[in-house]
Amino acid sequence: MMAMDPVRSRRHFLRFLAASPLLAHGALAQSPPADPVVWAPRDMTRLIADPGQALDVFDFEPVMHNTVPPAHFGYMATGIDDEVTLRANRAGFQNFQLLPRRLIDVSKIDMRTDILGTTYDSPIFVCPTASNKAYHPDGELAVAHAAKSGNHLEMLSTVATTSIEDAIAARGGPVWYQLYPTSKWEVGLAMAQRAERAGSPAIVITVDGLAAQNWETLARLRRIDTRPCGDCHGRALKDYLARKPNFDGIDLTGTSFNATGFTWDSVRRLRDIVKTKIVLKGILAREDAKLAAENGIDAIILSNHGGRNDDNGRSTIDALPEILDAAGGMPVLIDSGFRRGTDIVKALALGATAVGIGRPYLWGLGAFGQPGVERVLEILRRETTAVMRQVGAPTIKHLVPAMVRRA
Ligand SMILES: Cc1cc2nc3c(=O)[nH]c(=O)nc-3n(C[C@H](O)[C@H](O)[C@H](O)COP(=O)(O)O)c2cc1C
């Protein structure tokens, strides 16, 4: 956030040049570098001081890195094991190219999107993420206000630090409730029914969070956090639950958070009791997409949990065509690794109904609170609008598979 003085800045640049392979090979002297980033590298000593300065969503992450404790940052950033899936989520977009169409009237771009019967201003939705107050005291309320200001679909996590009732009030409209069903049927059912009573139109059952994960980035960053975690988090389950209001009033005796026994039978049982829409989050195989359609599920979210739950190595954009094929017309929403308008447009053109964002809005939240989340969402809307104009699609329905080619 500190501005660098010119002398220091020059020294920094010369040091950078000296370390550059371009100089080592004498290339700079002979021909200009091919990659303009050489002239404008992201400078970690010159971070944005307010959300309006951000050029893209990535500008928020280093600010958040400075504002939140290392352990909390690690919880946000971590993938699992070797984080192959985490990286694949970003690399996957390069396997698809956009084929722009020309001479189409794109003077007005309309991103309005219908998602399970409700029209939102854009196809960009806010993914459920745990414990938002770990990044900013306003937590999920800041996120809900930002979702409201951009009219985005929002999903609230089971393990949010805000209740579903308060999130709906702050959003000023329905919020989908993400359900971790836990090991005990009655606990999952009680939470789903509470969300239904609160006015959630859809229960999103996350089906990929089976057991504790090997989050090494989190473990390493926790080691450099000088504050003992227990001083804030407490040491007993009751301390943890005190910050998770969606469990309020539910008897958790004998319950574990692992849902390893939750099956298609459980899904059918829940579908037959609650009247909300049922959405499955974390579907990755075409066989499961087909089963979801056969079981009358309202929509699926093609998600690998942002590379946090299994290191299968496959990006969700890579899986999208075959999942759409197996879903047979059931809406397919997608998340994991989306950071740019081009990423979003590729998924929509292939046939996704909507695209979810996880970490980027947490970067905005940790960096600046609600204005940061608002700006992250606004940047993504702006980039998506620009790409739609560029490919010749005045509305979402004009985004078609012929506009994308596998590289
Ligand atoms: C810090 C963090 C916490 C998350 N907590 C939840 C959660 O409670 N429930 C859930 O279904 N998904 C959770 N997710 C996964 C997101 O809903 C989403 O699938 C993922 O973040 C998308 O990938 P991205 O972060 O690359 O955008 C979490 C993700 C992060 C980064």
Short mmCIF file of C-alpha atoms and ligand atoms in Angstrom, two decimals:
data_model
loop_
_atom_site.label_atom_id
_atom_site.label_comp_id
_atom_site.label_asym_id
_atom_site.label_seq_id
_atom_site.Cartn_x
_atom_site.Cartn_y
_atom_site.Cartn_z
CA MET A 1 0.00 0.00 0.00
CA MET A 2 2.99 2.29 0.56
CA ALA A 3 4.10 4.33 -2.46
CA MET A 4 7.74 3.64 -3.29
CA ASP A 5 10.09 6.63 -3.60
CA PRO A 6 11.56 7.06 -7.11
CA VAL A 7 15.14 6.18 -6.13
CA ARG A 8 14.06 2.98 -4.43
CA SER A 9 11.78 2.21 -7.28
CA ARG A 10 14.63 2.65 -9.80
CA ARG A 11 16.88 0.45 -7.70
CA HIS A 12 14.10 -2.14 -7.57
CA PHE A 13 13.78 -2.04 -11.36
CA LEU A 14 17.53 -2.39 -11.92
CA ARG A 15 17.66 -5.32 -9.52
CA PHE A 16 14.79 -6.88 -11.44
CA LEU A 17 16.62 -6.34 -14.75
CA ALA A 18 19.84 -7.80 -13.39
CA ALA A 19 17.99 -10.96 -12.37
CA SER A 20 16.18 -11.19 -15.68
CA PRO A 21 17.11 -14.02 -18.04
CA LEU A 22 16.58 -11.51 -20.86
CA LEU A 23 19.62 -9.53 -19.76
CA ALA A 24 21.65 -12.65 -19.13
CA HIS A 25 21.17 -13.65 -22.75
CA GLY A 26 21.73 -10.18 -24.08
CA ALA A 27 18.26 -10.34 -25.61
CA LEU A 28 17.15 -6.99 -24.27
CA ALA A 29 19.95 -5.21 -26.07
CA GLN A 30 19.03 -6.82 -29.39
CA SER A 31 15.26 -6.84 -29.50
CA PRO A 32 12.39 -5.65 -27.34
CA PRO A 33 10.93 -8.26 -25.02
CA ALA A 34 7.95 -10.10 -26.46
CA ASP A 35 5.95 -9.93 -23.27
CA PRO A 36 4.87 -6.43 -22.17
CA VAL A 37 4.57 -7.66 -18.57
CA VAL A 38 8.35 -7.22 -18.39
CA TRP A 39 7.73 -3.45 -18.40
CA ALA A 40 4.84 -3.54 -15.95
CA PRO A 41 5.32 -6.44 -13.55
CA ARG A 42 2.88 -6.67 -10.67
CA ASP A 43 4.78 -4.83 -7.95
CA MET A 44 4.03 -6.29 -4.54
CA THR A 45 5.36 -3.13 -2.90
CA ARG A 46 2.78 -0.92 -4.64
CA LEU A 47 -0.55 -2.37 -3.67
CA ILE A 48 -3.89 -0.72 -4.33
CA ALA A 49 -5.00 1.64 -1.57
CA ASP A 50 -8.69 1.57 -2.40
CA PRO A 51 -10.98 -0.70 -4.42
CA GLY A 52 -11.34 1.85 -7.22
CA GLN A 53 -7.66 1.44 -8.12
CA ALA A 54 -7.98 -2.26 -8.91
CA LEU A 55 -7.33 -3.17 -12.53
CA ASP A 56 -8.46 -6.75 -12.09
CA VAL A 57 -9.58 -9.08 -9.31
CA PHE A 58 -6.01 -10.25 -8.66
CA ASP A 59 -5.10 -6.82 -7.30
CA PHE A 60 -7.05 -7.58 -4.11
CA GLU A 61 -5.29 -10.76 -3.00
CA PRO A 62 -1.95 -9.22 -1.89
CA VAL A 63 -3.85 -6.51 0.02
CA MET A 64 -5.84 -9.19 1.82
CA HIS A 65 -2.56 -11.00 2.49
CA ASN A 66 -1.45 -7.92 4.43
CA THR A 67 -4.73 -7.35 6.27
CA VAL A 68 -5.71 -10.81 7.56
CA PRO A 69 -3.74 -13.14 9.86
CA PRO A 70 -1.53 -15.68 8.03
CA ALA A 71 -3.63 -18.63 9.23
CA HIS A 72 -6.83 -17.06 7.89
CA PHE A 73 -5.17 -16.21 4.61
CA GLY A 74 -3.93 -19.82 4.45
CA TYR A 75 -7.46 -21.14 5.00
CA MET A 76 -8.66 -19.09 2.05
CA ALA A 77 -5.76 -19.83 -0.29
CA THR A 78 -5.12 -23.48 0.35
CA GLY A 79 -5.68 -26.30 -2.08
CA ILE A 80 -5.20 -29.95 -1.22
CA ASP A 81 -2.08 -32.15 -1.39
CA ASP A 82 0.09 -30.96 -4.32
CA GLU A 83 -2.55 -28.41 -5.38
CA VAL A 84 -2.55 -29.82 -8.90
CA THR A 85 -6.30 -29.24 -9.25
CA LEU A 86 -5.96 -25.70 -7.93
CA ARG A 87 -3.51 -24.88 -10.72
CA ALA A 88 -5.44 -26.90 -13.32
CA ASN A 89 -8.50 -24.73 -12.64
CA ARG A 90 -6.65 -21.72 -14.01
CA ALA A 91 -4.66 -23.51 -16.71
CA GLY A 92 -7.82 -25.22 -18.01
CA PHE A 93 -9.14 -22.02 -19.56
CA GLN A 94 -6.21 -21.97 -21.95
CA ASN A 95 -7.46 -25.19 -23.48
CA PHE A 96 -10.40 -23.27 -24.89
CA GLN A 97 -10.32 -20.44 -27.40
CA LEU A 98 -13.02 -17.92 -28.22
CA LEU A 99 -14.09 -17.44 -31.84
CA PRO A 100 -15.44 -13.88 -32.07
CA ARG A 101 -18.21 -12.97 -34.54
CA ARG A 102 -18.26 -9.54 -36.20
CA LEU A 103 -20.70 -6.98 -37.59
CA ILE A 104 -23.36 -7.69 -35.00
CA ASP A 105 -25.11 -4.87 -33.15
CA VAL A 106 -23.53 -5.00 -29.70
CA SER A 107 -24.27 -1.40 -28.73
CA LYS A 108 -26.29 -2.75 -25.78
CA ILE A 109 -25.18 -5.77 -23.77
CA ASP A 110 -27.84 -7.43 -21.63
CA MET A 111 -26.43 -9.98 -19.16
CA ARG A 112 -29.71 -10.76 -17.45
CA THR A 113 -29.90 -14.46 -16.64
CA ASP A 114 -32.65 -16.75 -15.40
CA ILE A 115 -31.43 -19.14 -12.73
CA LEU A 116 -34.09 -21.62 -11.60
CA GLY A 117 -36.93 -19.21 -12.23
CA THR A 118 -35.42 -15.96 -10.92
CA THR A 119 -33.90 -13.31 -13.13
CA TYR A 120 -30.58 -11.84 -12.00
CA ASP A 121 -28.67 -8.97 -13.61
CA SER A 122 -25.81 -11.28 -14.56
CA PRO A 123 -24.88 -14.98 -14.65
CA ILE A 124 -22.20 -14.45 -11.97
CA PHE A 125 -23.07 -15.95 -8.59
CA VAL A 126 -21.50 -15.78 -5.17
CA CYS A 127 -20.32 -19.23 -4.02
CA PRO A 128 -20.86 -20.34 -0.44
CA THR A 129 -17.70 -19.94 1.62
CA ALA A 130 -17.18 -20.67 5.30
CA SER A 131 -16.45 -18.24 8.10
CA ASN A 132 -16.39 -14.90 6.29
CA LYS A 133 -15.83 -13.03 9.56
CA ALA A 134 -12.31 -14.50 9.55
CA TYR A 135 -11.53 -11.91 6.86
CA HIS A 136 -13.54 -8.88 7.93
CA PRO A 137 -15.82 -8.19 10.90
CA ASP A 138 -18.79 -7.60 8.56
CA GLY A 139 -18.28 -11.05 7.04
CA GLU A 140 -21.27 -12.51 5.20
CA LEU A 141 -23.33 -9.36 5.77
CA ALA A 142 -20.85 -7.37 3.67
CA VAL A 143 -21.02 -10.08 1.02
CA ALA A 144 -24.83 -10.08 1.04
CA HIS A 145 -24.96 -6.29 0.69
CA ALA A 146 -22.55 -6.47 -2.23
CA ALA A 147 -24.58 -9.26 -3.85
CA LYS A 148 -27.64 -7.08 -3.45
CA SER A 149 -26.03 -4.02 -5.02
CA GLY A 150 -25.09 -6.03 -8.13
CA ASN A 151 -28.23 -8.22 -8.01
CA HIS A 152 -26.26 -11.48 -7.90
CA LEU A 153 -27.47 -14.89 -6.85
CA GLU A 154 -25.86 -15.64 -3.48
CA MET A 155 -25.37 -18.93 -1.66
CA LEU A 156 -24.73 -19.05 2.08
CA SER A 157 -22.51 -21.72 3.64
CA THR A 158 -23.69 -24.06 6.39
CA VAL A 159 -20.63 -22.93 8.32
CA ALA A 160 -21.14 -19.24 7.70
CA THR A 161 -20.57 -16.87 10.59
CA THR A 162 -24.02 -15.36 9.86
CA SER A 163 -27.39 -17.07 10.02
CA ILE A 164 -29.48 -17.75 6.94
CA GLU A 165 -32.16 -15.38 8.28
CA ASP A 166 -29.69 -12.50 8.65
CA ALA A 167 -28.12 -13.20 5.27
CA ILE A 168 -31.53 -13.08 3.55
CA ALA A 169 -32.35 -9.83 5.34
CA ALA A 170 -29.03 -8.29 4.27
CA ARG A 171 -29.36 -9.55 0.69
CA GLY A 172 -32.88 -8.13 0.61
CA GLY A 173 -34.05 -11.24 -1.22
CA PRO A 174 -33.77 -15.01 -1.27
CA VAL A 175 -30.39 -16.63 -0.68
CA TRP A 176 -29.73 -20.26 -1.55
CA TYR A 177 -28.68 -22.33 1.45
CA GLN A 178 -25.65 -24.58 1.07
CA LEU A 179 -26.00 -27.72 3.15
CA TYR A 180 -23.25 -29.87 4.62
CA PRO A 181 -25.49 -32.70 5.74
CA THR A 182 -23.12 -33.97 8.51
CA SER A 183 -23.09 -37.59 9.69
CA LYS A 184 -26.58 -37.41 11.18
CA TRP A 185 -29.70 -37.30 9.02
CA GLU A 186 -31.73 -35.28 11.55
CA VAL A 187 -29.10 -32.52 11.68
CA GLY A 188 -29.03 -32.03 7.90
CA LEU A 189 -32.81 -32.17 7.72
CA ALA A 190 -33.23 -29.63 10.53
CA MET A 191 -30.92 -27.16 8.78
CA ALA A 192 -32.64 -27.66 5.42
CA GLN A 193 -36.06 -27.10 6.97
CA ARG A 194 -34.86 -24.03 8.80
CA ALA A 195 -33.55 -22.59 5.52
CA GLU A 196 -36.85 -23.42 3.86
CA ARG A 197 -38.74 -21.57 6.60
CA ALA A 198 -36.37 -18.62 6.25
CA GLY A 199 -37.28 -18.36 2.57
CA SER A 200 -34.39 -20.06 0.77
CA PRO A 201 -35.73 -21.16 -2.60
CA ALA A 202 -33.00 -23.81 -3.03
CA ILE A 203 -30.94 -26.14 -0.87
CA VAL A 204 -27.50 -26.71 -2.34
CA ILE A 205 -26.16 -30.00 -1.02
CA THR A 206 -22.39 -30.04 -1.20
CA VAL A 207 -21.41 -33.62 -1.99
CA ASP A 208 -17.63 -33.37 -2.16
CA GLY A 209 -16.79 -32.48 1.45
CA LEU A 210 -16.46 -35.98 2.81
CA ALA A 211 -13.84 -35.78 5.52
CA ALA A 212 -10.96 -33.67 6.83
CA GLN A 213 -8.63 -32.56 4.04
CA ASN A 214 -4.88 -32.40 3.72
CA TRP A 215 -4.51 -28.63 3.45
CA GLU A 216 -0.74 -28.14 3.55
CA THR A 217 -0.69 -24.46 2.56
CA LEU A 218 -2.98 -23.76 5.48
CA ALA A 219 -0.81 -25.88 7.81
CA ARG A 220 2.36 -24.07 6.76
CA LEU A 221 0.87 -20.60 7.09
CA ARG A 222 -0.65 -21.49 10.44
CA ARG A 223 2.88 -22.23 11.68
CA ILE A 224 4.01 -18.69 10.99
CA ASP A 225 0.98 -17.19 12.73
CA THR A 226 2.32 -16.10 16.09
CA ARG A 227 -1.08 -16.00 17.83
CA PRO A 228 -2.28 -19.27 19.38
CA CYS A 229 -5.44 -20.19 17.41
CA GLY A 230 -7.22 -21.35 20.56
CA ASP A 231 -7.10 -17.85 22.07
CA CYS A 232 -9.72 -16.70 19.56
CA HIS A 233 -11.27 -19.95 18.37
CA GLY A 234 -11.59 -21.58 21.76
CA ARG A 235 -10.74 -25.21 22.24
CA ALA A 236 -14.06 -27.02 22.42
CA LEU A 237 -16.76 -27.80 19.87
CA LYS A 238 -19.11 -25.42 21.65
CA ASP A 239 -16.68 -22.55 20.96
CA TYR A 240 -16.67 -23.43 17.27
CA LEU A 241 -20.46 -23.68 17.15
CA ALA A 242 -20.87 -20.36 18.91
CA ARG A 243 -19.62 -18.78 15.67
CA LYS A 244 -21.80 -20.93 13.38
CA PRO A 245 -25.36 -19.75 13.92
CA ASN A 246 -26.90 -22.11 11.36
CA PHE A 247 -26.48 -24.89 13.94
CA ASP A 248 -28.31 -22.93 16.64
CA GLY A 249 -30.88 -24.99 18.50
CA ILE A 250 -29.97 -28.24 16.73
CA ASP A 251 -29.00 -31.22 18.86
CA LEU A 252 -25.51 -32.20 17.68
CA THR A 253 -24.97 -35.06 20.11
CA GLY A 254 -23.02 -37.82 18.37
CA THR A 255 -22.68 -35.79 15.16
CA SER A 256 -19.54 -35.57 13.11
CA PHE A 257 -19.12 -33.08 10.28
CA ASN A 258 -18.08 -35.87 7.94
CA ALA A 259 -20.91 -36.90 5.65
CA THR A 260 -19.33 -40.13 4.43
CA GLY A 261 -22.62 -42.02 4.74
CA PHE A 262 -24.71 -39.55 2.72
CA THR A 263 -25.87 -41.24 -0.53
CA TRP A 264 -28.33 -40.91 -3.42
CA ASP A 265 -30.93 -42.41 -1.04
CA SER A 266 -30.34 -39.53 1.37
CA VAL A 267 -30.71 -37.02 -1.45
CA ARG A 268 -34.01 -38.59 -2.54
CA ARG A 269 -35.26 -38.60 1.04
CA LEU A 270 -34.50 -34.92 1.46
CA ARG A 271 -35.95 -34.08 -1.96
CA ASP A 272 -39.22 -35.74 -0.91
CA ILE A 273 -39.48 -33.74 2.34
CA VAL A 274 -38.46 -30.18 1.53
CA LYS A 275 -40.34 -28.13 -1.03
CA THR A 276 -37.37 -26.04 -2.08
CA LYS A 277 -35.39 -26.74 -5.21
CA ILE A 278 -32.53 -29.20 -4.70
CA VAL A 279 -29.12 -28.51 -6.20
CA LEU A 280 -26.06 -30.77 -5.94
CA LYS A 281 -22.69 -29.04 -5.67
CA GLY A 282 -19.48 -30.90 -6.42
CA ILE A 283 -20.57 -33.11 -9.30
CA LEU A 284 -17.58 -33.96 -11.52
CA ALA A 285 -18.39 -37.21 -13.34
CA ARG A 286 -20.80 -37.57 -16.23
CA GLU A 287 -22.33 -40.64 -14.55
CA ASP A 288 -23.30 -38.51 -11.53
CA ALA A 289 -24.70 -35.74 -13.73
CA LYS A 290 -26.89 -38.36 -15.39
CA LEU A 291 -27.99 -39.75 -12.01
CA ALA A 292 -28.84 -36.24 -10.82
CA ALA A 293 -31.06 -35.69 -13.85
CA GLU A 294 -32.72 -39.08 -13.38
CA ASN A 295 -33.39 -38.28 -9.71
CA GLY A 296 -35.23 -35.07 -10.51
CA ILE A 297 -32.53 -32.78 -9.13
CA ASP A 298 -33.21 -29.18 -10.19
CA ALA A 299 -29.63 -28.23 -11.06
CA ILE A 300 -26.04 -29.26 -10.45
CA ILE A 301 -22.94 -27.20 -9.75
CA LEU A 302 -19.92 -28.52 -11.58
CA SER A 303 -17.33 -27.73 -8.93
CA ASN A 304 -14.12 -29.14 -7.51
CA HIS A 305 -14.45 -26.85 -4.49
CA GLY A 306 -11.75 -24.58 -5.88
CA GLY A 307 -9.21 -27.42 -5.72
CA ARG A 308 -9.68 -27.86 -1.98
CA ASN A 309 -11.19 -31.31 -1.67
CA ASP A 310 -9.49 -33.74 -4.01
CA ASP A 311 -6.42 -33.49 -6.14
CA ASN A 312 -7.90 -35.22 -9.15
CA GLY A 313 -6.06 -32.81 -11.46
CA ARG A 314 -8.99 -31.86 -13.71
CA SER A 315 -10.33 -28.37 -14.16
CA THR A 316 -14.08 -27.88 -14.16
CA ILE A 317 -14.03 -26.06 -17.52
CA ASP A 318 -12.41 -29.16 -18.98
CA ALA A 319 -15.23 -31.35 -17.68
CA LEU A 320 -18.02 -28.97 -18.71
CA PRO A 321 -18.82 -30.26 -22.23
CA GLU A 322 -19.31 -33.86 -21.12
CA ILE A 323 -21.24 -32.88 -17.99
CA LEU A 324 -23.61 -30.76 -20.09
CA ASP A 325 -24.06 -33.68 -22.42
CA ALA A 326 -24.93 -36.04 -19.54
CA ALA A 327 -27.18 -33.50 -17.80
CA GLY A 328 -29.63 -33.64 -20.68
CA GLY A 329 -30.97 -30.08 -20.26
CA MET A 330 -30.85 -29.89 -16.44
CA PRO A 331 -29.20 -26.54 -15.60
CA VAL A 332 -25.45 -26.84 -14.99
CA LEU A 333 -23.83 -24.10 -12.93
CA ILE A 334 -20.05 -24.08 -12.65
CA ASP A 335 -17.31 -22.71 -10.38
CA SER A 336 -13.61 -23.17 -9.54
CA GLY A 337 -10.87 -20.92 -10.86
CA PHE A 338 -13.00 -18.25 -12.57
CA ARG A 339 -11.18 -14.91 -12.46
CA ARG A 340 -11.75 -13.19 -15.82
CA GLY A 341 -14.56 -12.24 -18.16
CA THR A 342 -13.04 -14.55 -20.77
CA ASP A 343 -13.27 -17.50 -18.33
CA ILE A 344 -16.92 -16.71 -17.67
CA VAL A 345 -17.84 -16.27 -21.32
CA LYS A 346 -16.16 -19.54 -22.30
CA ALA A 347 -18.27 -21.46 -19.76
CA LEU A 348 -21.49 -19.69 -20.73
CA ALA A 349 -20.90 -20.21 -24.43
CA LEU A 350 -20.28 -23.91 -23.84
CA GLY A 351 -23.69 -24.03 -22.14
CA ALA A 352 -23.30 -23.35 -18.41
CA THR A 353 -26.26 -21.51 -16.87
CA ALA A 354 -24.22 -19.46 -14.39
CA VAL A 355 -20.66 -19.09 -13.09
CA GLY A 356 -19.64 -18.98 -9.43
CA ILE A 357 -16.88 -17.01 -7.77
CA GLY A 358 -15.23 -18.06 -4.50
CA ARG A 359 -11.83 -16.69 -3.51
CA PRO A 360 -11.91 -13.42 -5.49
CA TYR A 361 -14.73 -11.97 -3.42
CA LEU A 362 -12.94 -13.09 -0.26
CA TRP A 363 -9.88 -11.17 -1.48
CA GLY A 364 -12.11 -8.11 -1.86
CA LEU A 365 -13.70 -8.71 1.54
CA GLY A 366 -10.40 -9.17 3.39
CA ALA A 367 -8.85 -6.17 1.65
CA PHE A 368 -11.63 -3.59 1.98
CA GLY A 369 -14.85 -5.12 3.35
CA GLN A 370 -18.09 -4.57 1.42
CA PRO A 371 -16.62 -2.02 -1.06
CA GLY A 372 -13.96 -4.60 -1.95
CA VAL A 373 -16.55 -7.31 -2.64
CA GLU A 374 -18.63 -4.86 -4.67
CA ARG A 375 -15.64 -3.88 -6.75
CA VAL A 376 -14.60 -7.50 -7.40
CA LEU A 377 -18.09 -8.29 -8.66
CA GLU A 378 -18.22 -5.10 -10.68
CA ILE A 379 -14.89 -5.88 -12.37
CA LEU A 380 -16.14 -9.34 -13.30
CA ARG A 381 -19.39 -7.89 -14.70
CA ARG A 382 -17.45 -5.26 -16.62
CA GLU A 383 -15.03 -7.81 -18.08
CA THR A 384 -17.86 -10.18 -18.99
CA THR A 385 -19.73 -7.36 -20.73
CA ALA A 386 -16.60 -6.45 -22.68
CA VAL A 387 -16.00 -10.05 -23.80
CA MET A 388 -19.64 -10.50 -24.80
CA ARG A 389 -19.38 -7.38 -26.94
CA GLN A 390 -16.15 -8.59 -28.43
CA VAL A 391 -17.47 -12.04 -29.40
CA GLY A 392 -20.67 -10.53 -30.84
CA ALA A 393 -23.21 -11.61 -28.22
CA PRO A 394 -25.67 -8.88 -27.17
CA THR A 395 -27.43 -11.23 -24.72
CA ILE A 396 -26.55 -14.41 -22.84
CA LYS A 397 -28.58 -16.53 -25.25
CA HIS A 398 -26.36 -15.33 -28.08
CA LEU A 399 -23.40 -17.09 -26.43
CA VAL A 400 -23.30 -20.44 -28.23
CA PRO A 401 -20.89 -23.39 -28.38
CA ALA A 402 -19.76 -22.39 -31.89
CA MET A 403 -17.98 -19.45 -30.23
CA VAL A 404 -15.60 -21.78 -28.38
CA ARG A 405 -13.03 -24.20 -29.73
CA ARG A 406 -10.90 -26.62 -27.75
CA ALA A 407 -7.30 -25.56 -28.39
C1 LIG B 1 -12.21 -20.26 2.06
C2 LIG B 1 -13.23 -21.10 1.34
C3 LIG B 1 -14.27 -21.66 2.06
C4 LIG B 1 -15.22 -22.44 1.39
N1 LIG B 1 -16.27 -22.93 2.10
C5 LIG B 1 -17.23 -23.64 1.45
C6 LIG B 1 -18.38 -24.08 2.16
O1 LIG B 1 -18.54 -23.82 3.34
N2 LIG B 1 -19.30 -24.79 1.47
C7 LIG B 1 -19.15 -25.09 0.13
O2 LIG B 1 -20.01 -25.75 -0.46
N3 LIG B 1 -18.07 -24.66 -0.56
C8 LIG B 1 -17.12 -23.94 0.06
N4 LIG B 1 -16.05 -23.47 -0.65
C9 LIG B 1 -15.96 -23.72 -2.09
C10 LIG B 1 -16.66 -22.61 -2.88
O3 LIG B 1 -18.05 -22.67 -2.72
C11 LIG B 1 -16.36 -22.72 -4.39
O4 LIG B 1 -16.70 -24.00 -4.85
C12 LIG B 1 -14.89 -22.42 -4.72
O5 LIG B 1 -14.37 -21.43 -3.89
C13 LIG B 1 -14.79 -21.97 -6.18
O6 LIG B 1 -13.45 -21.86 -6.56
P1 LIG B 1 -12.61 -20.49 -6.54
O7 LIG B 1 -12.31 -20.18 -5.13
O8 LIG B 1 -11.40 -20.85 -7.33
O9 LIG B 1 -13.46 -19.42 -7.20
C14 LIG B 1 -15.09 -22.69 -0.01
C15 LIG B 1 -14.03 -22.12 -0.71
C16 LIG B 1 -13.11 -21.32 -0.05
C17 LIG B 1 -12.00 -20.70 -0.85
#
